[in-house]
Amino acid sequence: MTITQAMPPGVVTSLGRRFTLSAQALDSSVTPNPVFRDWFAEQRRTNRYDVRRIPFAELVGWHFEDGSGNLVHDSGRFFSVEGLRVRTEWGGHGASWSQPIINQPEVGILGIVVKEFNGVLHCLMQAKMEPGNLDTVQLSPTVQATRSNYTGVHKGAPVHYIDYFKPPRVGSRVLFDSLQSEQGSWFLRKRNRNMVVEALGEVPEHEDFVWLTLGQIHQLLYENNVINMDARTVLSLIPTFADEGPSLHTTEHVLSWLTEVKATRELVQSSLPLAGVQGWERTDHEIRHSDGHHFSVIAASVSAANREVQRWTQPLLAPAEQGLAAFVVRRIGGVPHLLAQARSEAGVLDVAELGPTVQCQPGRALALPPERQPRYLDMVLSAPKSRMLYDTVQSEEGGRFHHAGNRYALVEVGDEFPVDVPEDFVWVTAGQLAGLLKHGNYLNIEARTLLTSLRAAWALGGAYAL
Amino acid sequence: MTITQAMPPGVVTSLGRRFTLSAQALDSSVTPNPVFRDWFAEQRRTNRYDVRRIPFAELVGWHFEDGSGNLVHDSGRFFSVEGLRVRTEWGGHGASWSQPIINQPEVGILGIVVKEFNGVLHCLMQAKMEPGNLDTVQLSPTVQATRSNYTGVHKGAPVHYIDYFKPPRVGSRVLFDSLQSEQGSWFLRKRNRNMVVEALGEVPEHEDFVWLTLGQIHQLLYENNVINMDARTVLSLIPTFADEGPSLHTTEHVLSWLTEVKATRELVQSSLPLAGVQGWERTDHEIRHSDGHHFSVIAASVSAANREVQRWTQPLLAPAEQGLAAFVVRRIGGVPHLLAQARSEAGVLDVAELGPTVQCQPGRALALPPERQPRYLDMVLSAPKSRMLYDTVQSEEGGRFHHAGNRYALVEVGDEFPVDVPEDFVWVTAGQLAGLLKHGNYLNIEARTLLTSLRAAWALGGAYAL
């Protein structure tokens, strides 16, 4: 490594101020709101594409491997659908099951280039269509590329702006950079590299890209299915700008609490051939759970205008229903705290990560006997509108998931909500979560979307503010 | 969780001062050095035990599983010896191999109780014999227990002082608490919970335990095979007390550098049946590599006086030779820095951790062609005595490893040593490493032993000091 990349001392503090200014800018001189609206409408209009479900037999370049039955790409690259057996035991309760899971060992790059215009930081966002997306085109980070993408294994078009993220990065400096997990119930130990870099000089323009302030992005987060999952997770790295006041617990205590969870929960994962997964059935068109819950694995044929390659087929994972992810937010000693839960998902890298207060598929959850339903689910489902700081539907990644919508909610509660909570839960501030996001595998992806949304709520203030 | 466990603000800062005072105490009023010497000599004298290598067929309670050939305990608990296939690729070089590996998914507790006597913090250390130890009895942490141990699965004696570490911990408060990795070449993703707790009241005495200051422990670290591995890793959590001055790189930059390594290195681990491991042969007495390097898996029969159970047999992993782990230490801008290497070991949880500058089996390494020998190995092996801040042989964990000695060295270099280093290396300060140790899986266990040794060198000053 060279030593010239070292960041000058003090830059982090001033960064917080610069991003605060950007969050306060609800419009932009570079891309005024009406200009953005026209551009985005045009992007959605012109980037039409056709996604059709097809039988597995019509997949091109993909096949079920002999013996294992794993669904793999002919090149052995990209990702595969395999089996996973999971055995858990904690708090006196054990469970074990097997399921299909996506194995994508490559680490991709999700990165946003930022640059100051007229003294205000702007984020370079891309209009990107993905086959599984709800509402066709969404705004993605500047770069959203698997390693196969950006090293050219798939022989597609070059990835725009990738040089701002790959060494030697002569045109940029790194502001935030960490590996973050993705859906643990659907991916085996999957992470992507989340980066924010600042461009040091002129940045060439491209018709599919647009400069937006954080304030503009925050407003778009109040619409359904505009800011895509990959953008939301990268944005979560940019620290909160609020002066918070003291947290209920020290960060050391939160880490010790999570260490306790990891040390005492048993979570044993073992890889299985997909053909060996029990309780799931494979038809010509899908692999589904026998009770119809959870998700199914399907195949799709896609034709598109401006993606890296023009026409392709691929497997997608289709959730059985819209999910719910909600944080309870409460002031403690005057300081807003989020109630996080230690979640152990099937494909998690390291036993447990902090997730939202409630995260489930509500249809399935409500079908469970009352004592097995997720804690606080009732409360969230019955919360009046006046309590909702945030409540929108956002899609998960459209490159792997088909119409995977989640309702994301921030529910404000008052002093009637007890500070003492069950041992799987912990109160944390947004600032503490920002500190943990300097490291990987502390916050799951749903929690990261909600953290980004909470900052939007705070920045937009008024009716939204706490 | 209850909120009464929160640590009062400011306690961390004052903790540093309190441990500094303990490091400066080279003798103790509770356990004067001569008293310790007598007690320890007596422990080594009376806790004799007999360890014999036996053929696998004489193992009691262990068997090679039908089909897989894995070496497992009849209960399915404790640990097993399985196979692992590893494929790596980075920097244009690829490698792949398979090997036996120990799979022990349980997280144990390694914990030290500390308490003030006459204003000086003391650590409660245990004289513990373990079957694979060099020099019989060594000093271990207060608690060194697998989950099977402390939950009673093995039907042994209760674990002394375990209640200081298990919730609700009414008699203690947690000072340091994180999951830390163990030997990545020998263990599959193994971690133990490393804890330091402060006792809040009187602590009952026990003849196998003794109170020592950090200063006393530091002196013992200059002897071979006295402070065991588990004690060394727990001690590494206690932050350095030196006012360091500015580091060459910000910690954000170090994290970004490690993220780059994790994102670009390919390390694919897949479990194998032990019977499917190639290049290894199983005889009646051992499983060994065909070239005689690396390690072998053996079986041992043990009779002992004061361990949890009186007599047992078990598998052990026996390294083929004494290892070497060395940090290069150099002042940069007047501030001591360690040259860390990003090491990807076979069983690592998350692609790479920071390891010492050089870590290898020197016999095997020197047999390689020059271009494949570890960087800086020559320099360390030829360093004059006057450059050695620290140079002792310490054993790795005697419960799993048979006579696993490593030479641990800290080599001081001057300004002639270039600050610019290859991309797999990074300069870090002891304070930065202490910060990373609040989290798991940043420093490998050899680096943690050396960090503990470096603090000993600094605390003891004089001829040892930088």
Coordinates of C-alpha atoms in Angstrom, one line a residue, chain A residues 1-9 12 77 87 89-90 105-109 147 150 165-167 169 174-175 177-179 189 191 193-195 248-250 252-257 259-269 349-351 419-427 435-436 438-442, chain B residues 1-9 12 77 87 89-90 105-109 147 150 165-167 169 174-175 177-179 189 191 193-195 248-250 252-257 259-269 349-351 419-427 435-436 438-442:
Chain A
M1 CA 0.0 0.0 0.0
T2 CA 1.1 3.6 -0.6
I3 CA 0.9 6.1 2.2
T4 CA -0.3 8.9 0.1
Q5 CA -3.9 7.6 0.5
A6 CA -4.1 8.5 4.1
M7 CA -6.9 10.9 5.0
P8 CA -5.9 14.1 6.6
P9 CA -6.9 14.3 10.3
V12 CA -14.3 13.0 9.2
R77 CA -19.5 -18.2 -11.9
R87 CA -30.0 -26.2 13.2
E89 CA -31.0 -23.7 19.7
W90 CA -31.3 -20.9 22.2
P105 CA -19.3 -16.0 -2.9
E106 CA -18.1 -13.0 -4.9
V107 CA -18.0 -9.6 -3.3
G108 CA -19.4 -6.9 -5.5
I109 CA -19.1 -3.1 -5.3
R147 CA -17.1 -8.9 -9.4
Y150 CA -16.6 -5.3 -13.2
F165 CA -13.7 2.7 -6.7
K166 CA -10.8 0.4 -7.9
P167 CA -7.2 1.1 -6.9
R169 CA -8.2 5.5 -7.4
V174 CA -12.5 7.0 0.0
L175 CA -14.9 8.4 2.6
D177 CA -15.9 1.6 2.9
S178 CA -17.1 -1.5 4.5
L179 CA -18.5 -5.0 3.7
R189 CA -23.1 -15.3 3.9
R191 CA -21.8 -9.4 1.4
R193 CA -18.6 -3.8 -0.5
N194 CA -20.4 -0.5 0.3
M195 CA -18.4 2.6 -0.7
L248 CA -28.9 4.5 27.2
H249 CA -26.1 2.0 26.8
T250 CA -22.5 2.5 26.0
E252 CA -19.2 -1.3 24.6
H253 CA -22.3 -2.6 26.4
V254 CA -24.1 -3.1 23.1
L255 CA -21.2 -5.0 21.7
S256 CA -21.0 -7.2 24.8
W257 CA -24.7 -7.9 24.6
T259 CA -21.2 -11.1 21.9
E260 CA -23.4 -12.8 24.6
V261 CA -26.0 -13.6 21.9
K262 CA -23.4 -15.0 19.5
A263 CA -21.7 -17.0 22.2
T264 CA -24.9 -18.6 23.6
R265 CA -27.0 -19.1 20.5
E266 CA -26.3 -22.3 18.6
L267 CA -26.6 -21.8 14.8
V268 CA -25.1 -24.7 12.8
Q269 CA -25.2 -24.3 9.0
L349 CA -22.1 -15.0 8.4
D350 CA -21.7 -14.7 12.2
V351 CA -24.6 -16.0 14.2
V419 CA -37.5 0.7 28.5
D420 CA -36.9 -2.8 29.9
V421 CA -37.1 -5.2 26.9
P422 CA -36.6 -8.9 26.4
E423 CA -33.1 -10.1 26.2
D424 CA -33.1 -10.5 22.4
F425 CA -33.6 -6.7 22.1
V426 CA -31.5 -3.7 22.8
W427 CA -32.0 0.1 22.6
G435 CA -20.4 3.7 14.4
L436 CA -21.0 0.0 14.0
K438 CA -17.7 1.3 10.0
H439 CA -17.5 -2.5 10.4
G440 CA -19.2 -5.3 8.5
N441 CA -22.0 -7.6 9.7
Y442 CA -23.4 -5.6 12.6
Chain B
M1 CA -31.7 -7.0 28.8
T2 CA -31.8 -4.8 31.9
I3 CA -30.5 -1.3 31.8
T4 CA -28.7 -1.5 35.1
Q5 CA -25.7 -3.1 33.4
A6 CA -24.8 0.1 31.6
M7 CA -21.3 1.2 32.3
P8 CA -21.0 4.8 33.7
P9 CA -19.5 7.2 31.3
V12 CA -13.1 3.4 30.0
R77 CA -20.4 -32.8 20.9
R87 CA -9.4 -22.6 -3.2
E89 CA -6.9 -16.7 -5.9
W90 CA -5.5 -13.2 -5.6
P105 CA -18.7 -24.8 16.4
E106 CA -19.3 -24.0 20.1
V107 CA -18.1 -20.7 21.5
G108 CA -16.3 -21.1 24.8
I109 CA -15.4 -18.5 27.5
R147 CA -19.5 -24.5 26.3
Y150 CA -19.5 -24.9 31.6
F165 CA -19.0 -14.4 33.4
K166 CA -22.5 -15.7 32.9
P167 CA -25.6 -13.5 33.2
R169 CA -23.3 -11.5 36.6
V174 CA -17.8 -6.5 32.2
L175 CA -14.8 -4.5 31.1
D177 CA -15.8 -8.7 25.9
S178 CA -15.4 -9.8 22.3
L179 CA -15.3 -13.0 20.1
R189 CA -14.0 -20.6 11.9
R191 CA -13.8 -18.4 18.0
R193 CA -15.4 -15.3 23.8
N194 CA -12.6 -13.3 25.4
M195 CA -13.7 -11.5 28.6
L248 CA 0.6 6.8 9.8
H249 CA -2.8 5.8 8.6
T250 CA -6.2 6.6 10.0
E252 CA -10.7 4.3 8.6
H253 CA -7.9 3.8 6.1
V254 CA -6.7 0.6 7.7
L255 CA -10.3 -0.7 7.6
S256 CA -10.7 0.3 4.0
W257 CA -7.4 -1.4 3.1
T259 CA -12.0 -4.3 3.0
E260 CA -10.2 -4.1 -0.3
V261 CA -8.3 -7.3 0.6
K262 CA -11.5 -9.1 1.6
A263 CA -13.3 -7.9 -1.5
T264 CA -10.6 -8.9 -4.0
R265 CA -9.2 -12.1 -2.6
E266 CA -11.1 -15.2 -3.5
L267 CA -11.2 -17.7 -0.7
V268 CA -13.7 -20.5 -1.2
Q269 CA -14.0 -23.0 1.6
L349 CA -14.2 -16.8 9.2
D350 CA -14.0 -13.7 6.9
V351 CA -11.4 -14.0 4.2
V419 CA 7.8 2.8 5.0
D420 CA 6.4 1.8 1.6
V421 CA 5.4 -1.8 1.8
P422 CA 3.8 -4.4 -0.4
E423 CA 0.0 -4.2 -0.7
D424 CA -0.6 -7.2 1.6
F425 CA 1.0 -5.3 4.5
V426 CA 0.0 -2.2 6.5
W427 CA 1.6 -0.2 9.3
G435 CA -9.4 -0.4 19.0
L436 CA -9.9 -3.2 16.5
K438 CA -13.3 -4.3 20.6
H439 CA -14.6 -6.3 17.6
G440 CA -14.0 -9.9 16.5
N441 CA -11.9 -11.3 13.7
Y442 CA -9.6 -8.4 13.0

